[in-house]
Tab-separated table of C-alpha atoms in Angstrom:
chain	number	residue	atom	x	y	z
A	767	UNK	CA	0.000	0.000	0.000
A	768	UNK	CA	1.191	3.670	-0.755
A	769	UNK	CA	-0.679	5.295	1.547
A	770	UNK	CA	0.464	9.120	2.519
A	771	UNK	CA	-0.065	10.541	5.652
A	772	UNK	CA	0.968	14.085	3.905
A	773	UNK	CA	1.009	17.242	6.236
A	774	UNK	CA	2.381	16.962	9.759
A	775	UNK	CA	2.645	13.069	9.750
A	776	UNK	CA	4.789	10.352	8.952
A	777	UNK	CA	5.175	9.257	5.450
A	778	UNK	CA	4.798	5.729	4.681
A	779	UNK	CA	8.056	4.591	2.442
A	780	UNK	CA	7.289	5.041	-1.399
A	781	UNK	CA	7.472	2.651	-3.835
A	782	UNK	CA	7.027	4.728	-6.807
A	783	UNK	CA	9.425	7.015	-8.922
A	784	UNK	CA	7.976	10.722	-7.173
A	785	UNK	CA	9.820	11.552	-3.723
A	786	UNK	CA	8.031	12.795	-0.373
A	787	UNK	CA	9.603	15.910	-0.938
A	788	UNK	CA	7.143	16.459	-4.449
A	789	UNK	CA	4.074	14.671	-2.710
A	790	UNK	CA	3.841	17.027	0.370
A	791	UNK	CA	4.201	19.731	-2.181
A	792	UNK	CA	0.949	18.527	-3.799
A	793	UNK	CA	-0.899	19.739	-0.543
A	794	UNK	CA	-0.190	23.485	-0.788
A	795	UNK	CA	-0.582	26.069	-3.369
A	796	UNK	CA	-3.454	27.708	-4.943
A	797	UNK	CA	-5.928	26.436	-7.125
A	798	UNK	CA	-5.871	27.893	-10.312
A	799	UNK	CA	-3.098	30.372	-12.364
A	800	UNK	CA	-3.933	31.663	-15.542
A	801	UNK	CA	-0.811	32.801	-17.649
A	802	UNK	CA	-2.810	34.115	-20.364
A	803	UNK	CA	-6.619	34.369	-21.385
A	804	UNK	CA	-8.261	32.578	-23.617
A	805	UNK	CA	-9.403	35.204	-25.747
A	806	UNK	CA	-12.217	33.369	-27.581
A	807	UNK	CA	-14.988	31.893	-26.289
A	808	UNK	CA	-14.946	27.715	-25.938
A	809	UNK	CA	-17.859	26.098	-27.856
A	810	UNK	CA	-20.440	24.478	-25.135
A	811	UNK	CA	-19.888	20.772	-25.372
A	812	UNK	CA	-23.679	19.556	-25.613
A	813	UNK	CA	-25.405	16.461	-25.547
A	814	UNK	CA	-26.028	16.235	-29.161
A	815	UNK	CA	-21.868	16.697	-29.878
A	816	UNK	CA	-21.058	14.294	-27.267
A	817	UNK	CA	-23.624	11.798	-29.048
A	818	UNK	CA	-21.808	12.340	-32.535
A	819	UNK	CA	-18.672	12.627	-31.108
A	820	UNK	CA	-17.474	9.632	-33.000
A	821	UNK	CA	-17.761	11.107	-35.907
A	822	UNK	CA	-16.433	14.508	-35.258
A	823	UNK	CA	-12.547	14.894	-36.962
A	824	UNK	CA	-12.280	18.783	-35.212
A	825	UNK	CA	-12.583	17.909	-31.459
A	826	UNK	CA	-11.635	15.420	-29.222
A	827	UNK	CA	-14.524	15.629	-26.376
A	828	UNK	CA	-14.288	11.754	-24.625
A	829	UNK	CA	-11.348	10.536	-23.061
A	830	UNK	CA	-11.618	7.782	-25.645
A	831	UNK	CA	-13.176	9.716	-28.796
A	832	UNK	CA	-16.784	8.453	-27.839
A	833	UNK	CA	-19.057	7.128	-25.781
A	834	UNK	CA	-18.576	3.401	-26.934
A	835	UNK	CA	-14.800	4.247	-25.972
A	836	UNK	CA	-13.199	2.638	-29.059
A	837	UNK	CA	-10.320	5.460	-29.633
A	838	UNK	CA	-11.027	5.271	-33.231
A	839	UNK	CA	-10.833	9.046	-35.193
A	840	UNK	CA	-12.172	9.453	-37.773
A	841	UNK	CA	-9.994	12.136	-39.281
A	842	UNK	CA	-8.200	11.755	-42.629
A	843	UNK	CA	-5.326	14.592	-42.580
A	844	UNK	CA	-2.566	12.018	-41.186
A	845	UNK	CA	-2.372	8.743	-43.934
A	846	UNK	CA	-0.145	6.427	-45.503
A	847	UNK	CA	1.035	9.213	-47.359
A	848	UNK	CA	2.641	11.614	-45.485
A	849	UNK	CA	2.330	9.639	-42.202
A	850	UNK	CA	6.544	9.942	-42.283
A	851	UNK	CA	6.444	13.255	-42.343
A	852	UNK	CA	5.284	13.917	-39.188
A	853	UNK	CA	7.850	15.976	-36.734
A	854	UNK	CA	7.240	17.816	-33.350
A	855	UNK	CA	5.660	21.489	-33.572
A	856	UNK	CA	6.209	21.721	-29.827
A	857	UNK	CA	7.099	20.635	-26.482
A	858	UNK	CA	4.749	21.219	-23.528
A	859	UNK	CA	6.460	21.101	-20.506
A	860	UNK	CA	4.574	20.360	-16.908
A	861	UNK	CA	5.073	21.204	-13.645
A	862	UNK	CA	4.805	17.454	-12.867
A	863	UNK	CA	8.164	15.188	-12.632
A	864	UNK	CA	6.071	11.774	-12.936
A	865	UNK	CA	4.083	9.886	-15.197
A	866	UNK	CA	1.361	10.758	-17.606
A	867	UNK	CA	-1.247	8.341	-18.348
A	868	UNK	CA	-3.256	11.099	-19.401
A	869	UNK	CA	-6.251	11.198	-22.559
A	870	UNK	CA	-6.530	15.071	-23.594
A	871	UNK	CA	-9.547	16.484	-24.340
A	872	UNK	CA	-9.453	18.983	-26.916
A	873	UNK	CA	-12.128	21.613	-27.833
A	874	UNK	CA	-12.147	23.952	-31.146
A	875	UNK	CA	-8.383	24.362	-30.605
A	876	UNK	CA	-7.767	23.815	-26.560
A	877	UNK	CA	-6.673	21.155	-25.202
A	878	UNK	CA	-7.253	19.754	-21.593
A	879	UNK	CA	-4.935	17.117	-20.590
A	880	UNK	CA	-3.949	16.222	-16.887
A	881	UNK	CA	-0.932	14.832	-14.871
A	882	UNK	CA	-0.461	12.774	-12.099
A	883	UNK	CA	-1.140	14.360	-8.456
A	884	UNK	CA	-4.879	16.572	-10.381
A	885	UNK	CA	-3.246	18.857	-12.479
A	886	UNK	CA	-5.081	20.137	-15.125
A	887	UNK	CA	-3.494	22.168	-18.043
A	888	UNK	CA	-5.402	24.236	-20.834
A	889	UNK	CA	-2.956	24.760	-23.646
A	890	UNK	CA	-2.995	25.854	-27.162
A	891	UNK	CA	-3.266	23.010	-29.542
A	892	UNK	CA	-1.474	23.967	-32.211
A	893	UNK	CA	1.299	26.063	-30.541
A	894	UNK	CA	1.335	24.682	-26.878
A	895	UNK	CA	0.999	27.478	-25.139
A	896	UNK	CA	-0.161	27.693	-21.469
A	897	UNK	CA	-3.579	29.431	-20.704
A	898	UNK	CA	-4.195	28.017	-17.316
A	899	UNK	CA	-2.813	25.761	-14.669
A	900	UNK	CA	-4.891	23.883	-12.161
A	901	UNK	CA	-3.244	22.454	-8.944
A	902	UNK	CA	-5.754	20.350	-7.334
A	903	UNK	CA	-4.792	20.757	-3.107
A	904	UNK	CA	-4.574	16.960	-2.146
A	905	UNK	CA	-5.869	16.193	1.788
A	906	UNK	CA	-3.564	14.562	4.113
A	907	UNK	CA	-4.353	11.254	3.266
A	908	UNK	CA	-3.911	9.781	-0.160
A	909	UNK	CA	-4.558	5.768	-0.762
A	910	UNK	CA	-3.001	4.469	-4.240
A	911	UNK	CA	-1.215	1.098	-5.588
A	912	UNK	CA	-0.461	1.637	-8.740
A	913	UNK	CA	0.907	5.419	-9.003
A	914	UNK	CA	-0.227	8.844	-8.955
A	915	UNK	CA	-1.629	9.078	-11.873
A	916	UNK	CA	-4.838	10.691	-13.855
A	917	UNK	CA	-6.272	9.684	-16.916
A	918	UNK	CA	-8.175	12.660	-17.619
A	919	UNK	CA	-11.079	15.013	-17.315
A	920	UNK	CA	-14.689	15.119	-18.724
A	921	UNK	CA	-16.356	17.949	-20.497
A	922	UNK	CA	-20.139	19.193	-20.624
A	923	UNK	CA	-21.708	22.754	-21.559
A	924	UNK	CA	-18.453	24.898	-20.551
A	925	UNK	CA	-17.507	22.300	-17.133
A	926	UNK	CA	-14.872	20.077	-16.706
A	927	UNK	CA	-14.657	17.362	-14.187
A	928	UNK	CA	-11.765	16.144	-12.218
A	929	UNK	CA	-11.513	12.686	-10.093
A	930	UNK	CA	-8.562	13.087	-7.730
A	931	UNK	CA	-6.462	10.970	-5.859
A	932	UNK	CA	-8.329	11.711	-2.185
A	933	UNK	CA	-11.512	10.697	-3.978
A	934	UNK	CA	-12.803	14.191	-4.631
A	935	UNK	CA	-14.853	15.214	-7.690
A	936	UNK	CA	-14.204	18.523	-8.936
A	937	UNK	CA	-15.790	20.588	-11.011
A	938	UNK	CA	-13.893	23.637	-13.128
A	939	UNK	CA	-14.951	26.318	-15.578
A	940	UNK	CA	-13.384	25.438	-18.857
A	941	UNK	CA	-12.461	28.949	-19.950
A	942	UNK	CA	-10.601	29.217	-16.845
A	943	UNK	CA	-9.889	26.796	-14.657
A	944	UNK	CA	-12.060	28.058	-11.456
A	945	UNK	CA	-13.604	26.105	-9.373
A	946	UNK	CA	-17.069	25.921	-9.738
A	947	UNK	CA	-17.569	22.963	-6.814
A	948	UNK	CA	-16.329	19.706	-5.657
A	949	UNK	CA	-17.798	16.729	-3.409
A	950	UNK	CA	-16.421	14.101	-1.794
A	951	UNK	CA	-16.968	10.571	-3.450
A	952	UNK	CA	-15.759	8.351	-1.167
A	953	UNK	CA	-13.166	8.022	2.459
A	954	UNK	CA	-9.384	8.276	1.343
A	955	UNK	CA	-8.544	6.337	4.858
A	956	UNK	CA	-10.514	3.167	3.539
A	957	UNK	CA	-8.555	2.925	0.065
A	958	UNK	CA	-10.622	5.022	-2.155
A	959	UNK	CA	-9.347	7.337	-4.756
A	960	UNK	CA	-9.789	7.770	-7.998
A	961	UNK	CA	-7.480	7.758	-11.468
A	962	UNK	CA	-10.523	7.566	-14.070
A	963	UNK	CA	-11.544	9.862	-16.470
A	964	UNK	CA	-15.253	10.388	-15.690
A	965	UNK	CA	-17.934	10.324	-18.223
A	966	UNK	CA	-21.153	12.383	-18.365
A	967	UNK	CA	-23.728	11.758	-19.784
A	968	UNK	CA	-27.687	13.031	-19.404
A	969	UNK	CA	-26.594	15.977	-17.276
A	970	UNK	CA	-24.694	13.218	-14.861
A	971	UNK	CA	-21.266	13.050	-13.915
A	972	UNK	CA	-20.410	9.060	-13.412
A	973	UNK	CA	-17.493	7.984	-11.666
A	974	UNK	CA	-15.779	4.924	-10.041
A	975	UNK	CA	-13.519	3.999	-7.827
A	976	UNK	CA	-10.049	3.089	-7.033
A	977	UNK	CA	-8.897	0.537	-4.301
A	978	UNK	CA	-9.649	-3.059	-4.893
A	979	UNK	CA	-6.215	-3.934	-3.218
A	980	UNK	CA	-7.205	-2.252	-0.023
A	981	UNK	CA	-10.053	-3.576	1.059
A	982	UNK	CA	-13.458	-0.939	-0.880
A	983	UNK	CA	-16.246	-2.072	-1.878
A	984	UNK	CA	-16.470	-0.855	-5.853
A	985	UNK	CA	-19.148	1.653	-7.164
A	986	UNK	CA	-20.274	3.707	-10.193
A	987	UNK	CA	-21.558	6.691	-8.622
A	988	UNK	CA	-23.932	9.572	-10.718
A	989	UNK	CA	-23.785	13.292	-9.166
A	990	UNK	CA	-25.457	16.017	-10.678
A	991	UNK	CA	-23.185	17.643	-12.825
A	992	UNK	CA	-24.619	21.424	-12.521
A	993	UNK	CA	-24.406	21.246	-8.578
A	994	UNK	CA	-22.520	17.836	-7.809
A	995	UNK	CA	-25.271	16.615	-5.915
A	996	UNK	CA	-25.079	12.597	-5.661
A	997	UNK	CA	-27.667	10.911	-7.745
A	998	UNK	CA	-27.562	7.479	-7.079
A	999	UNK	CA	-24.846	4.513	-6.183
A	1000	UNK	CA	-24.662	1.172	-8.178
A	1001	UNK	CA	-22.266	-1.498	-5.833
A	1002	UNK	CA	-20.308	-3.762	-7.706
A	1003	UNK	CA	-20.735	-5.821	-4.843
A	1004	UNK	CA	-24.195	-6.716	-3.706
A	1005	UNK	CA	-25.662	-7.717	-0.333
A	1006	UNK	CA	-26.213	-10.955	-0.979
A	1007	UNK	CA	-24.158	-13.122	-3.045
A	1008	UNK	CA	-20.904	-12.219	-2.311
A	1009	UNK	CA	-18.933	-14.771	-0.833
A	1010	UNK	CA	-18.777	-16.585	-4.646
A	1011	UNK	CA	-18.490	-19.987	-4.763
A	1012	UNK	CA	-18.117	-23.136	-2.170
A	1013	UNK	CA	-15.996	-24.760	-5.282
A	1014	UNK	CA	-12.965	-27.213	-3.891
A	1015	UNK	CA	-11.322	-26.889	-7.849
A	1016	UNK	CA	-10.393	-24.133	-9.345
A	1017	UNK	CA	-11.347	-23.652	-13.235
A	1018	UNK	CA	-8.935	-26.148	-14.835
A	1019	UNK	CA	-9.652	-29.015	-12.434
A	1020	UNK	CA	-6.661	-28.232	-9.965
A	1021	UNK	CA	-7.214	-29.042	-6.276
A	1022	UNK	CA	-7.872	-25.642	-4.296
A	1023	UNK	CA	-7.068	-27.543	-0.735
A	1024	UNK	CA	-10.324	-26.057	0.890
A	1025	UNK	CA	-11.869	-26.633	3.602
A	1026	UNK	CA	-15.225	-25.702	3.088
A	1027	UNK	CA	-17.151	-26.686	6.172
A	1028	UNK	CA	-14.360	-24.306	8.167
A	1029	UNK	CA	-15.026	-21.612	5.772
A	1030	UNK	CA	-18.787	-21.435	5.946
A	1031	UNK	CA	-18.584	-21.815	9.325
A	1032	UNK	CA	-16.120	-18.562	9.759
A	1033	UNK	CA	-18.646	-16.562	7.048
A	1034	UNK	CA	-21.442	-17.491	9.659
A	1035	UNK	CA	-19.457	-16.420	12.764
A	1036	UNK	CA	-17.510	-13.429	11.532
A	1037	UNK	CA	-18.972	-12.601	8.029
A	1038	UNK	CA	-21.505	-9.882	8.655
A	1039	UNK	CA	-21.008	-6.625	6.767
A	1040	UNK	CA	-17.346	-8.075	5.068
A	1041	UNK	CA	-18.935	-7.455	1.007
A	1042	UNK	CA	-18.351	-3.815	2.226
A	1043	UNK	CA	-14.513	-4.906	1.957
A	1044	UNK	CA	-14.178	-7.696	-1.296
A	1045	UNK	CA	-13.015	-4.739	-3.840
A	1046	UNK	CA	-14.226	-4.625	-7.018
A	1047	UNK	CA	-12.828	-1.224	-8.094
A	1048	UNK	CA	-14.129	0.466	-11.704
A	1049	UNK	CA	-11.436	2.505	-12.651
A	1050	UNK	CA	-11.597	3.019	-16.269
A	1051	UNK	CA	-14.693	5.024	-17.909
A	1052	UNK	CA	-18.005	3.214	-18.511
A	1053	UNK	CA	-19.105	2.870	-22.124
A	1054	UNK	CA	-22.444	4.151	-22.486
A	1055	UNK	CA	-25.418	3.204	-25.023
A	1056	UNK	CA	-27.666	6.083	-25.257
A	1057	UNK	CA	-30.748	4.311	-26.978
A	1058	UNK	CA	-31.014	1.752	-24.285
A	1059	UNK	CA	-29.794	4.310	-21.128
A	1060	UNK	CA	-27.349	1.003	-20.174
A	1061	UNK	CA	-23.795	1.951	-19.566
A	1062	UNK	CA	-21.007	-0.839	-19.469
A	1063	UNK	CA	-17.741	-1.318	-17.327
A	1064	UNK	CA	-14.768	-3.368	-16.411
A	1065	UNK	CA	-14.925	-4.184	-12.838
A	1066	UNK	CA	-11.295	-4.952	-11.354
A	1067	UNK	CA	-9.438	-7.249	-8.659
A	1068	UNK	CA	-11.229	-8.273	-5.534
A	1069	UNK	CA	-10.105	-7.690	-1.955
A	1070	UNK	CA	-9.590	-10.566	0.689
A	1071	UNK	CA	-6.552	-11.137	1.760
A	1072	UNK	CA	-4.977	-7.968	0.900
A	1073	UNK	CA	-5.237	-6.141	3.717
A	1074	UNK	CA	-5.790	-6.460	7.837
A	1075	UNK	CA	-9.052	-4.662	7.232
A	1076	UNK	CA	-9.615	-7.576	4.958
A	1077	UNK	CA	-8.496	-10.153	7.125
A	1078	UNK	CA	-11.605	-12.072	7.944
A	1079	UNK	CA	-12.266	-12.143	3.988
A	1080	UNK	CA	-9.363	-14.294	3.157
A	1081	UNK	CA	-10.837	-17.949	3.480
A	1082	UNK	CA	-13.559	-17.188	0.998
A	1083	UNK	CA	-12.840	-17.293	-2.612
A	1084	UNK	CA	-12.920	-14.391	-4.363
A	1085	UNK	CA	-16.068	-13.362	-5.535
A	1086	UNK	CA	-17.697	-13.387	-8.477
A	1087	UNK	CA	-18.468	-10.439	-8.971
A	1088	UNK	CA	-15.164	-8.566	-8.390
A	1089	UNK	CA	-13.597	-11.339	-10.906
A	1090	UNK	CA	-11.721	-9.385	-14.081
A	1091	UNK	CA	-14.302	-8.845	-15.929
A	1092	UNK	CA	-17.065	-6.379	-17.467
A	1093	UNK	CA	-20.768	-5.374	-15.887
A	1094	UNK	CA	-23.862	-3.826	-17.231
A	1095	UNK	CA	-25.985	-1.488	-15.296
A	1096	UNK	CA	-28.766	0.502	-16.059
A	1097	UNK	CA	-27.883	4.573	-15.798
A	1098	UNK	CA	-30.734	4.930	-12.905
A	1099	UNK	CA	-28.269	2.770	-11.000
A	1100	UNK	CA	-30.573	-0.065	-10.835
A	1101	UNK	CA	-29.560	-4.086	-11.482
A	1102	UNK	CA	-31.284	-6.350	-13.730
A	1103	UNK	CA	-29.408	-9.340	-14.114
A	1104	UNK	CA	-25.927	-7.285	-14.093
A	1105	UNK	CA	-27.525	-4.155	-16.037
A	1106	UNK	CA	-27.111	-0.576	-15.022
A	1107	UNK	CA	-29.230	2.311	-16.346
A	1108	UNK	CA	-28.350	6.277	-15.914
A	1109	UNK	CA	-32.030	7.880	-14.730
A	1110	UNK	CA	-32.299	8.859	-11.038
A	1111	UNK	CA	-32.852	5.304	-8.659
A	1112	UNK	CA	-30.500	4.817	-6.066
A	1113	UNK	CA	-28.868	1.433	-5.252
């Protein structure tokens, strides 16, 4: 676990490339510095663009080109042709020594792109020049595995939105990087943060989660995305169900060395509330399919066993329903035989 007790506290050891030294700099500053204006105004991203978005060769408004988040563009200026011909126009430099798994968003000639520890840039395009620089103020506690990264922001009618690392979901003013609001999606100290790049859809922001290894219990979550309000929660891992199966072989016939009767019997001493703890992250942006309202995602690696908090987890199996693999839910946040639709239930 890379877990960061930042300000005033004792830094756990860190296994990835950034020192402490840059970390506890990622919980000071100010918000938002604009180096120059955007002089023109930025087209509001509507429903209908984001619906055709596929199609569109000018912008870039998904994190993955489009809502069924195949990364296919459909422009035809770069070909066969004159594909070795390509050179650098320019170099943007950030104020981030770390990596960049980032998916820029670009809009009539600005582009939006993120680094690791929530910053958000708006450059120039075509020259890469700076307009604004967004420093997202991390709280003292920050939960990750797998680096401190961020794979982008969404865009809607002049608002983007940011997932950060101390599960926070922030909203900021496209034209110039103020803050508009943010909300708290989930508790840092249990494992939660987020990497994703959310999607929205409907007037709804939806977001996941980060922290299968640490013992969460995965969601897609919808909050309204003029006032951030949360709309409803879908669980990855349901109520009942969860402990998976009482199966002595695994799936190519080898001997598991269970014992089951010990196992049910601990689940019926000491099992109680533990699917609040079996993982089940979704940390990379749902597809959605707007005629049926059903959006799609990967769910990731369960929990027991991982942690202490997970402790009393680690004689089940893991369940089936944080298993690699990909869901379906309706976008009310209801289930229907593993569907998930985007209207207003909560789960």
């Amino acid at each position: 676990m890379n877990r960061r007790h930042l300000p005033g506290a004792v830094l756990a050891p860190f296994v990835l490339a950034a020192a402490s030294a840059l970390a506890q700099q990622e919980v000071t500053g100010t918000d938002t510095v604009t180096t120059q204006a955007i002089a023109k105004a930025i087209p509001p991203v509507s429903q209908a663009m984001l619906d055709k978005a596929g199609a569109d060769a000018r912008n870039w408004i998904h994190s993955n080109g489009s809502y069924d988040q195949q990364r296919y563009y459909p422009g035809h200026q770069i070909n066969a042709a004159n594909v070795a011909k390509l050179k650098p126009a320019f170099v943007f430099q950030t104020a981030v020594v770390e990596s960049m798994e980032t998916a820029p968003i670009v809009v009539d000639g600005v582009m939006f792109l993120t680094t690791s520890f929530d910053h958000v840039y708006a450059i120039n395009a075509a020259t890469g020049e700076e307009y604004w620089h967004y420093k997202q103020k991390l709280g003292p506690i920050v939960t990750v595995c797998c680096g401190n990264n961020n794979r982008g922001v969404a865009i809607a009618d002049g608002t983007l939105y940011l997932g950060t690392l101390d599960a926070k979901l922030v909203a900021l003013e496209a034209k110039t990087g103020k803050v508009l609001w943010q909300k708290d999606i989930a508790d840092p100290e249990k494992g939660y943060s987020e990497t994703m790049a959310p999607a929205v859809v409907d007037g709804k922001v939806l977001i996941g989660t980060n922290g299968g290894e640490y013992g969460i219990r995965g969601f897609v979550k919808a909050f309204d995305a003029k006032t951030g309000k949360l709309l409803w929660t879908f669980y990855t891992i349901p109520e009942q169900g969860q402990e998976g199966v009482w199966a002595t072989k695994d799936a190519t016939g080898r001997d598991m060395h269970r014992d089951i009767a010990a196992e049910k019997a601990a689940l019926a001493k000491d099992g109680g509330d533990f699917y609040k703890i079996l993982g089940g992250g979704v940390w990379m942006t749902p597809a959605v399919d707007r005629k049926s309202k059903t959006i799609y995602f990967v769910v990731g690696n369960p929990s027991p066993g991982s942690t202490a908090r997970s402790a009393r987890a680690t004689t089940c199996t893991p369940t089936r329903w944080s298993r690699s693999g990909s869901r379906t839910a309706s976008t009310s946040g209801t289930r229907s035989t593993s569907r998930t639709t985007y209207g207003t239930s909560t789960r």
